[in-house]
Amino acid sequence: MGARFALAQQSRSDTAPFVVRRVAVRVEALAALLGAAVACLLMMAPLNLGGNSEGAVWKTDLLVLDLPQAAAAGAAFAMVSAALVVALGQRTAWIVSCGSAIVLLADGLSNRAAPTENLATASYIDCIFSGILLGALAVAVHGKPIATGAYLIGALGAIEVGDQTPLPSSGGGNPIIQWVSVGTLPAWLLVMTALLLAVGGALQHDEPATDDENTTLAIGPTLAVLVLVTATTLSTGWLVRHAGTPAQIGVTVAIVIAAAMAAALLLPGRDGTLVLLAVAVANAGSAIIAVPRPDWSLPLPVLAVVAGLAAGRRWRSPWMALAATGGLAVFAALTADAAHRHTVIPVLGVTLAALIVGFCFGVAVPRTAGSTVVALAVMIVPGLVVALRGSSFGRVAYSPRWYRDPNGAVSAMPGWMALVITLGCAAGIYRLWQIRSPREAAAPEPTSCVIGTADGSSAGRKTGTVSVTAGA
């Protein structure tokens, strides 16, 4: 396209006192972690579906039917917000993130006052402003190693937890699982997130003047999201309304792979590598049987994401990531029948899925914030495997009530479908690397993603426990 998505410049001055820089780094990291987690949880879980038994059944049905479209709208707004704020600077990005969190807090309080009214509308509001928060926050932390690492952990951890959550029980149960599975998050969490984002914005100062490159409109990433989200939404909606014959499945798989390749080519250099990896791992992760599993396994996805990011930085090979993703798809297919009867299989599947997701995002972190948002959008929008699981009841969902059902029907077909998608994405990456030379993929100043340092100094960036640098 010729249009470039400019790198957001780091706004914190190197001349600031050491104590100020140290506090700023920690505040930014915590704000990025909570902000990304809140945004992704709200886009992954239905509003009040598990915690409310009142109201008309049609309202709940309408909510579930609209959830894929609401998630797609949130993913699109994430890219739009990132494209708009990148030219305005990181301080503006922090302000937009904080404003979105405040809107989410107000909407959450409103939903508590009238929990049975306008569920579908409230879900759209949550998804749209969560998308704005996710996109603006990606620009706000870009170029800040520790905050970028926290952002990825918060977003990917929340996506994995939300995607693998079982049907919420109507009475009792683990309170953490209950609020994770219900879109209305605790008010204290939203308040804390908004406050941290406000403090993070206040700590930004001495921002450099915006040059001509930074004002370039992000046409490429924006079109990439529109192409990929539109193709996925239309394909899943079509597949769920039909019987799902091998020919129909093959057509939808080909459409999504072609859309993923087109989106990858719209991104600069080899940034599209992560998008193709995200398409493959999102479908493979959806194919596993994730329930039932014990409550103690709830933290495993987050810990596995951290380990995956570290491993991806250590072995930066997308081919290893594709091999692991293909193995996960085969695992899902071979264990489909036995997973509901043996708890160890869902626990192992959930951990492997989160580990591989983190690994994929570790081996190919893009140079630009916009490309990262495109890859996260892929993880949020329900894919073909989810539609295939819902074809028996006519919804793009794991069950008629959206979540993974411990007593649901099992089939090996989603796993094999995910394997075919992975092979298609592997062909796409091979072709992308033929078209885009290594020279195009090399960034002049790589963006590192480091976790575990005490401050934002260059020495600390070399000693983190997790380090992810840009480029494929």
Coordinates of C-alpha atoms in Angstrom, one line a residue:
M1 CA 0.0 0.0 0.0
G2 CA 2.9 2.3 0.5
A3 CA 1.4 3.7 3.7
R4 CA 3.4 3.1 6.8
F5 CA 2.3 2.7 10.4
A6 CA 4.8 4.9 12.3
L7 CA 6.5 3.8 15.4
A8 CA 5.3 5.6 18.5
Q9 CA 8.1 7.4 20.1
Q10 CA 9.1 6.9 23.7
S11 CA 7.9 10.0 25.6
R12 CA 9.7 9.7 28.9
S13 CA 12.8 11.9 29.1
D14 CA 16.1 10.3 29.8
T15 CA 17.0 13.3 32.0
A16 CA 14.3 12.6 34.5
P17 CA 15.5 11.7 38.0
F18 CA 16.2 8.0 38.5
V19 CA 13.5 7.6 41.2
V20 CA 10.9 9.1 38.9
R21 CA 11.9 6.9 36.0
R22 CA 11.9 3.8 38.2
V23 CA 8.4 4.6 39.6
A24 CA 7.1 5.5 36.1
V25 CA 8.3 2.2 34.6
R26 CA 6.5 0.2 37.3
V27 CA 3.3 2.2 37.1
E28 CA 3.3 1.9 33.3
A29 CA 3.8 -1.8 33.5
L30 CA 1.0 -2.4 36.0
A31 CA -1.3 -0.1 34.1
A32 CA -0.5 -1.9 30.8
L33 CA -1.0 -5.3 32.4
L34 CA -4.4 -4.5 34.0
G35 CA -5.6 -2.4 31.0
A36 CA -5.0 -5.1 28.5
A37 CA -6.4 -7.8 30.7
V38 CA -9.6 -5.9 31.4
A39 CA -10.1 -5.0 27.7
C40 CA -9.6 -8.6 26.6
L41 CA -11.7 -10.2 29.3
L42 CA -14.7 -7.9 28.5
M43 CA -14.4 -8.8 24.8
M44 CA -14.2 -12.5 25.5
A45 CA -17.0 -13.0 28.1
P46 CA -20.7 -12.2 27.7
L47 CA -22.2 -9.6 29.9
N48 CA -23.9 -11.0 33.0
L49 CA -24.8 -14.3 31.2
G50 CA -23.7 -16.5 34.1
G51 CA -24.7 -14.4 37.0
N52 CA -28.2 -13.5 36.2
S53 CA -31.2 -15.8 35.8
E54 CA -33.8 -13.1 35.5
G55 CA -35.3 -11.6 32.4
A56 CA -36.6 -12.9 29.1
V57 CA -34.9 -15.8 27.4
W58 CA -34.8 -14.0 24.1
K59 CA -32.6 -11.3 25.6
T60 CA -30.0 -13.9 26.5
D61 CA -30.3 -15.6 23.1
L62 CA -29.9 -12.3 21.4
L63 CA -26.8 -11.6 23.5
V64 CA -25.1 -14.9 22.6
L65 CA -26.0 -14.5 18.9
D66 CA -24.5 -11.0 18.8
L67 CA -21.3 -11.8 20.6
P68 CA -19.2 -12.7 17.6
Q69 CA -20.2 -9.4 15.9
A70 CA -19.6 -7.5 19.1
A71 CA -16.1 -9.0 19.4
A72 CA -15.4 -8.2 15.7
A73 CA -16.5 -4.6 16.3
G74 CA -14.2 -4.3 19.3
A75 CA -11.3 -5.7 17.2
A76 CA -11.9 -3.2 14.5
F77 CA -12.1 -0.3 16.9
A78 CA -8.8 -1.4 18.5
M79 CA -7.0 -0.9 15.2
V80 CA -8.9 2.4 14.4
S81 CA -7.9 3.8 17.8
A82 CA -4.3 2.7 17.4
A83 CA -4.2 4.3 14.0
L84 CA -5.6 7.6 15.2
V85 CA -3.6 8.1 18.4
V86 CA -0.2 7.1 17.0
A87 CA 0.2 10.5 15.3
L88 CA -0.9 12.4 18.5
G89 CA 1.8 11.0 20.7
Q90 CA 1.9 8.6 23.7
R91 CA 0.5 11.1 26.2
T92 CA -2.7 11.2 24.1
A93 CA -2.7 7.4 23.9
W94 CA -2.6 7.2 27.7
I95 CA -5.5 9.7 27.9
V96 CA -7.6 7.8 25.4
S97 CA -6.9 4.6 27.3
C98 CA -7.9 6.2 30.6
G99 CA -11.1 7.6 29.1
S100 CA -12.1 4.2 27.7
A101 CA -11.6 2.6 31.1
I102 CA -13.8 5.3 32.7
V103 CA -16.5 4.6 30.2
L104 CA -16.2 0.8 30.9
L105 CA -16.5 1.6 34.6
A106 CA -19.6 3.7 34.1
D107 CA -21.2 1.1 31.8
G108 CA -20.5 -1.6 34.4
L109 CA -22.1 0.3 37.2
S110 CA -25.1 1.0 34.9
N111 CA -25.4 -2.7 34.1
R112 CA -25.5 -3.5 37.8
A113 CA -28.3 -1.1 38.3
A114 CA -30.4 -2.7 35.5
P115 CA -28.9 -6.2 34.9
T116 CA -31.6 -7.5 32.7
E117 CA -32.1 -4.6 30.3
N118 CA -30.4 -4.2 26.9
L119 CA -27.8 -6.9 27.4
A120 CA -26.8 -7.0 23.7
T121 CA -26.4 -3.2 23.5
A122 CA -24.4 -3.1 26.7
S123 CA -22.2 -5.9 25.3
Y124 CA -21.5 -3.9 22.1
I125 CA -20.6 -0.9 24.3
D126 CA -18.2 -3.0 26.4
C127 CA -16.5 -4.5 23.3
I128 CA -16.1 -1.2 21.4
F129 CA -14.6 0.7 24.3
S130 CA -12.5 -2.3 25.3
G131 CA -11.2 -2.3 21.7
I132 CA -10.4 1.4 21.9
L133 CA -8.6 0.7 25.2
L134 CA -6.6 -2.2 23.8
G135 CA -5.5 -0.3 20.6
A136 CA -4.6 3.0 22.3
L137 CA -2.7 1.2 25.0
A138 CA -0.6 -0.7 22.4
V139 CA 0.6 2.7 21.2
A140 CA 1.0 4.1 24.7
V141 CA 3.5 1.3 25.7
H142 CA 5.2 0.9 22.3
G143 CA 9.0 1.4 22.7
K144 CA 8.8 0.8 26.5
P145 CA 10.2 -2.7 27.0
I146 CA 8.8 -3.5 30.4
A147 CA 5.4 -2.0 29.7
T148 CA 5.2 -3.8 26.3
G149 CA 5.9 -7.1 28.0
A150 CA 3.2 -6.5 30.6
Y151 CA 0.8 -5.5 27.9
L152 CA 1.3 -8.8 26.0
I153 CA 1.0 -10.8 29.2
G154 CA -2.2 -9.1 30.2
A155 CA -3.8 -9.3 26.8
L156 CA -2.8 -12.9 25.9
G157 CA -3.4 -14.2 29.5
A158 CA -6.9 -12.7 29.5
I159 CA -7.7 -14.1 26.1
E160 CA -6.6 -17.6 27.1
V161 CA -8.5 -17.5 30.4
G162 CA -11.6 -16.1 28.8
D163 CA -11.5 -18.6 25.9
Q164 CA -11.1 -21.6 28.1
T165 CA -13.7 -20.7 30.8
P166 CA -16.4 -23.3 31.5
L167 CA -20.0 -22.7 31.8
P168 CA -20.6 -20.6 35.0
S169 CA -22.6 -22.3 37.6
S170 CA -25.9 -20.8 38.7
G171 CA -25.1 -21.1 42.4
G172 CA -21.8 -21.0 44.4
G173 CA -18.6 -22.1 42.9
N174 CA -15.2 -20.5 42.8
P175 CA -15.8 -16.7 43.0
I176 CA -12.8 -15.9 40.7
I177 CA -14.1 -18.2 38.0
Q178 CA -17.5 -16.7 38.4
W179 CA -16.4 -13.1 37.7
V180 CA -13.9 -14.2 35.0
S181 CA -16.8 -15.9 33.1
V182 CA -19.1 -12.9 33.5
G183 CA -18.5 -9.8 31.4
T184 CA -19.3 -7.4 34.3
L185 CA -15.9 -7.2 36.1
P186 CA -15.6 -6.1 39.7
A187 CA -15.9 -2.3 40.1
W188 CA -12.7 -2.1 42.2
L189 CA -10.7 -3.6 39.3
L190 CA -12.1 -1.1 36.8
V191 CA -11.4 1.8 39.2
M192 CA -7.9 0.6 39.8
T193 CA -7.3 0.3 36.1
A194 CA -8.6 3.8 35.3
L195 CA -6.5 5.3 38.1
L196 CA -3.3 3.6 37.0
L197 CA -3.9 4.7 33.4
A198 CA -4.4 8.2 34.6
V199 CA -1.2 8.2 36.6
G200 CA 0.6 6.6 33.6
G201 CA -0.6 9.5 31.4
A202 CA 0.4 12.1 34.0
L203 CA 4.0 10.7 34.1
Q204 CA 4.5 11.3 30.4
H205 CA 6.5 14.5 29.7
D206 CA 9.1 16.0 27.4
E207 CA 7.4 14.3 24.4
P208 CA 9.4 14.9 21.2
A209 CA 7.8 16.7 18.3
T210 CA 5.9 14.6 15.8
D211 CA 7.8 14.3 12.5
D212 CA 6.3 13.6 9.1
E213 CA 6.7 9.9 9.3
N214 CA 4.7 9.7 12.5
T215 CA 1.7 11.4 11.0
T216 CA 1.4 8.9 8.1
L217 CA -2.1 7.3 8.3
A218 CA -2.0 3.7 9.2
I219 CA -3.8 2.5 6.0
G220 CA -2.1 -0.9 5.8
P221 CA -2.8 -2.2 9.3
T222 CA -6.3 -0.8 9.2
L223 CA -7.1 -2.5 6.0
A224 CA -5.5 -5.7 7.3
V225 CA -7.9 -5.8 10.3
L226 CA -10.9 -5.0 8.1
V227 CA -10.0 -7.8 5.6
L228 CA -9.3 -10.4 8.2
V229 CA -12.2 -9.6 10.6
T230 CA -14.7 -9.4 7.8
A231 CA -13.6 -12.6 6.2
T232 CA -13.6 -14.4 9.5
T233 CA -17.0 -13.1 10.6
L234 CA -18.7 -13.9 7.2
S235 CA -17.1 -17.3 7.0
T236 CA -18.0 -18.4 10.5
G237 CA -21.6 -17.1 10.1
W238 CA -22.0 -19.0 6.8
L239 CA -20.4 -22.2 8.1
V240 CA -22.6 -22.3 11.2
R241 CA -25.8 -22.1 9.1
H242 CA -24.8 -25.1 6.9
A243 CA -24.2 -28.8 7.5
G244 CA -20.5 -28.4 7.4
T245 CA -19.6 -30.9 4.7
P246 CA -15.9 -31.4 3.8
A247 CA -16.4 -29.2 0.7
Q248 CA -18.0 -26.4 2.7
I249 CA -15.3 -26.6 5.4
G250 CA -12.6 -26.5 2.7
V251 CA -14.1 -23.4 1.1
T252 CA -14.2 -21.5 4.4
V253 CA -10.7 -22.6 5.3
A254 CA -9.4 -21.4 2.0
I255 CA -11.1 -18.0 2.4
V256 CA -9.7 -17.4 5.8
I257 CA -6.2 -18.4 4.8
A258 CA -6.4 -16.2 1.7
A259 CA -7.6 -13.3 3.9
A260 CA -4.8 -13.9 6.4
M261 CA -2.2 -13.8 3.6
A262 CA -3.7 -10.6 2.2
A263 CA -3.6 -9.0 5.7
A264 CA 0.0 -10.1 6.1
L265 CA 1.0 -8.4 2.8
L266 CA -0.7 -5.2 3.9
L267 CA 1.7 -5.0 6.9
P268 CA 5.2 -3.6 6.6
G269 CA 8.1 -6.0 6.1
R270 CA 7.6 -9.4 7.7
D271 CA 5.2 -8.1 10.4
G272 CA 2.6 -10.3 8.8
T273 CA 4.4 -13.4 10.1
L274 CA 2.7 -12.9 13.5
V275 CA -0.7 -12.5 12.0
L276 CA -0.4 -15.8 10.2
L277 CA 0.8 -17.5 13.3
A278 CA -2.1 -16.0 15.3
V279 CA -4.6 -17.4 12.8
A280 CA -3.1 -20.8 13.1
V281 CA -2.8 -20.9 16.9
A282 CA -6.2 -19.3 17.5
N283 CA -7.9 -22.1 15.7
A284 CA -5.7 -24.8 17.2
G285 CA -6.3 -23.4 20.7
S286 CA -10.1 -23.4 20.1
A287 CA -10.0 -27.1 19.1
I288 CA -8.8 -28.4 22.4
I289 CA -11.2 -29.7 25.0
A290 CA -10.6 -27.3 27.9
V291 CA -13.2 -28.5 30.5
P292 CA -13.8 -29.9 33.0
R293 CA -10.7 -29.1 34.9
P294 CA -9.9 -28.3 38.6
D295 CA -10.1 -24.8 40.0
W296 CA -6.4 -24.8 40.9
S297 CA -5.5 -24.8 37.2
L298 CA -6.9 -21.3 36.7
P299 CA -3.5 -19.5 36.9
L300 CA -1.8 -22.0 34.5
P301 CA -2.7 -20.2 31.2
V302 CA -1.2 -16.9 32.5
L303 CA 2.0 -18.6 33.7
A304 CA 2.2 -20.6 30.5
V305 CA 1.9 -17.4 28.4
V306 CA 4.9 -15.8 30.3
A307 CA 6.9 -19.0 29.7
G308 CA 6.0 -19.0 26.1
L309 CA 7.1 -15.5 25.5
A310 CA 10.4 -16.2 27.1
A311 CA 10.9 -19.4 25.0
G312 CA 9.9 -17.5 21.9
R313 CA 12.5 -14.9 22.5
R314 CA 15.1 -17.7 23.1
W315 CA 14.3 -19.7 20.0
R316 CA 13.1 -17.1 17.5
S317 CA 11.9 -19.5 14.7
P318 CA 8.3 -19.2 13.3
W319 CA 8.7 -22.7 11.9
M320 CA 9.1 -24.1 15.5
A321 CA 6.0 -22.1 16.4
L322 CA 4.1 -23.7 13.4
A323 CA 5.3 -27.2 14.3
A324 CA 4.1 -26.7 17.9
T325 CA 0.8 -25.3 16.7
G326 CA 0.3 -28.3 14.4
G327 CA 1.1 -30.6 17.3
L328 CA -1.5 -28.9 19.4
A329 CA -4.1 -29.4 16.6
V330 CA -3.2 -33.1 16.4
F331 CA -3.4 -33.4 20.2
A332 CA -6.9 -31.8 20.1
A333 CA -8.0 -34.3 17.5
L334 CA -6.6 -37.4 19.2
T335 CA -7.9 -36.6 22.7
A336 CA -11.3 -35.3 21.8
D337 CA -13.1 -38.5 22.9
A338 CA -11.3 -39.0 26.2
A339 CA -10.9 -35.4 27.3
H340 CA -14.2 -35.1 29.2
R341 CA -13.5 -38.3 31.1
H342 CA -9.9 -37.6 32.2
T343 CA -9.2 -34.3 33.9
V344 CA -5.5 -34.4 33.1
I345 CA -6.2 -33.9 29.4
P346 CA -8.0 -30.6 29.7
V347 CA -5.3 -29.3 32.1
L348 CA -2.6 -30.4 29.7
G349 CA -4.4 -28.9 26.7
V350 CA -5.0 -25.6 28.4
T351 CA -1.4 -25.3 29.4
L352 CA 0.0 -26.3 26.0
A353 CA -2.3 -23.9 24.2
A354 CA -1.3 -20.9 26.4
L355 CA 2.4 -21.9 26.1
I356 CA 2.2 -22.0 22.3
V357 CA 0.3 -18.8 22.1
G358 CA 3.0 -17.0 24.1
F359 CA 5.7 -18.7 22.0
C360 CA 4.1 -17.5 18.7
F361 CA 4.0 -13.9 20.0
G362 CA 7.5 -14.2 21.3
V363 CA 9.1 -15.4 18.1
A364 CA 7.7 -12.7 15.8
V365 CA 6.9 -9.5 17.7
P366 CA 6.3 -6.9 14.9
R367 CA 8.1 -3.6 14.6
T368 CA 5.0 -1.5 14.9
A369 CA 2.2 -1.3 17.4
G370 CA -0.4 -1.5 14.7
S371 CA 0.8 -5.0 13.5
T372 CA 0.6 -6.2 17.1
V373 CA -3.0 -5.0 17.4
V374 CA -3.9 -6.9 14.2
A375 CA -2.6 -10.1 15.6
L376 CA -4.5 -9.6 18.9
A377 CA -7.6 -8.9 16.9
V378 CA -7.3 -12.4 15.3
M379 CA -7.1 -13.9 18.8
I380 CA -10.3 -12.1 19.9
V381 CA -12.7 -12.8 17.1
P382 CA -14.2 -16.3 17.2
G383 CA -12.7 -18.4 14.3
L384 CA -13.7 -21.3 12.1
V385 CA -13.2 -23.9 14.7
V386 CA -15.6 -22.2 17.1
A387 CA -18.2 -22.1 14.3
L388 CA -17.7 -25.7 13.5
R389 CA -18.3 -26.6 17.1
G390 CA -21.5 -24.5 17.1
S391 CA -22.9 -25.9 13.8
S392 CA -25.0 -28.4 15.6
F393 CA -27.0 -25.6 17.5
G394 CA -26.6 -22.8 14.9
R395 CA -24.4 -20.4 16.8
V396 CA -20.8 -19.3 16.6
A397 CA -20.0 -20.5 20.1
Y398 CA -18.7 -23.5 22.0
S399 CA -22.2 -24.1 23.5
P400 CA -25.7 -22.5 23.2
R401 CA -24.6 -20.4 26.2
W402 CA -21.3 -19.4 24.6
Y403 CA -18.8 -21.0 27.0
R404 CA -17.2 -24.4 26.9
D405 CA -19.6 -27.1 28.1
P406 CA -18.1 -29.9 30.2
N407 CA -20.9 -32.2 28.9
G408 CA -20.8 -31.0 25.3
A409 CA -20.5 -33.2 22.3
V410 CA -16.9 -34.0 21.2
S411 CA -15.5 -34.5 17.8
A412 CA -12.0 -34.9 16.3
M413 CA -13.0 -32.7 13.2
P414 CA -12.1 -29.3 14.8
G415 CA -8.6 -30.6 15.5
W416 CA -8.0 -31.8 12.0
M417 CA -9.5 -28.5 10.7
A418 CA -7.1 -26.6 12.8
L419 CA -4.2 -28.7 11.4
V420 CA -5.2 -27.8 7.8
I421 CA -5.4 -24.1 8.7
T422 CA -1.9 -24.4 10.3
L423 CA -0.5 -25.9 7.1
G424 CA -2.1 -23.2 5.1
C425 CA -0.6 -20.5 7.3
A426 CA 2.8 -22.2 7.0
A427 CA 2.5 -21.9 3.3
G428 CA 1.5 -18.3 3.7
I429 CA 4.6 -17.5 5.8
Y430 CA 6.9 -19.3 3.4
R431 CA 5.5 -17.2 0.5
L432 CA 5.6 -14.0 2.6
W433 CA 9.3 -14.6 3.4
Q434 CA 10.0 -15.1 -0.3
I435 CA 8.3 -11.8 -1.2
R436 CA 9.7 -9.7 1.7
S437 CA 13.5 -9.8 2.0
P438 CA 15.3 -10.0 5.4
R439 CA 16.5 -6.4 4.7
E440 CA 12.8 -5.2 4.7
A441 CA 12.2 -7.1 7.9
A442 CA 15.1 -5.5 9.8
A443 CA 14.0 -2.5 11.9
P444 CA 16.4 0.3 12.4
E445 CA 15.7 0.4 16.1
P446 CA 14.2 -2.9 17.4
T447 CA 11.5 -2.7 20.0
S448 CA 12.3 -4.9 23.0
C449 CA 9.8 -6.4 25.3
V450 CA 11.5 -7.1 28.7
I451 CA 10.1 -8.2 32.0
G452 CA 11.8 -8.4 35.3
T453 CA 14.0 -5.3 35.3
A454 CA 14.0 -2.7 38.0
D455 CA 14.0 0.4 35.8
G456 CA 13.8 1.4 32.1
S457 CA 17.5 1.9 31.7
S458 CA 19.3 0.3 28.7
A459 CA 21.2 -2.0 31.1
G460 CA 17.9 -3.2 32.6
R461 CA 16.6 -4.0 29.1
K462 CA 19.4 -6.5 28.6
T463 CA 18.8 -8.4 31.9
G464 CA 15.1 -9.1 31.9
T465 CA 13.7 -12.5 32.3
V466 CA 11.5 -12.2 29.2
S467 CA 12.9 -10.4 26.2
V468 CA 11.1 -10.0 22.8
T469 CA 12.6 -7.9 20.1
A470 CA 10.9 -6.8 16.9
G471 CA 11.2 -8.4 13.6
A472 CA 10.5 -11.9 12.6

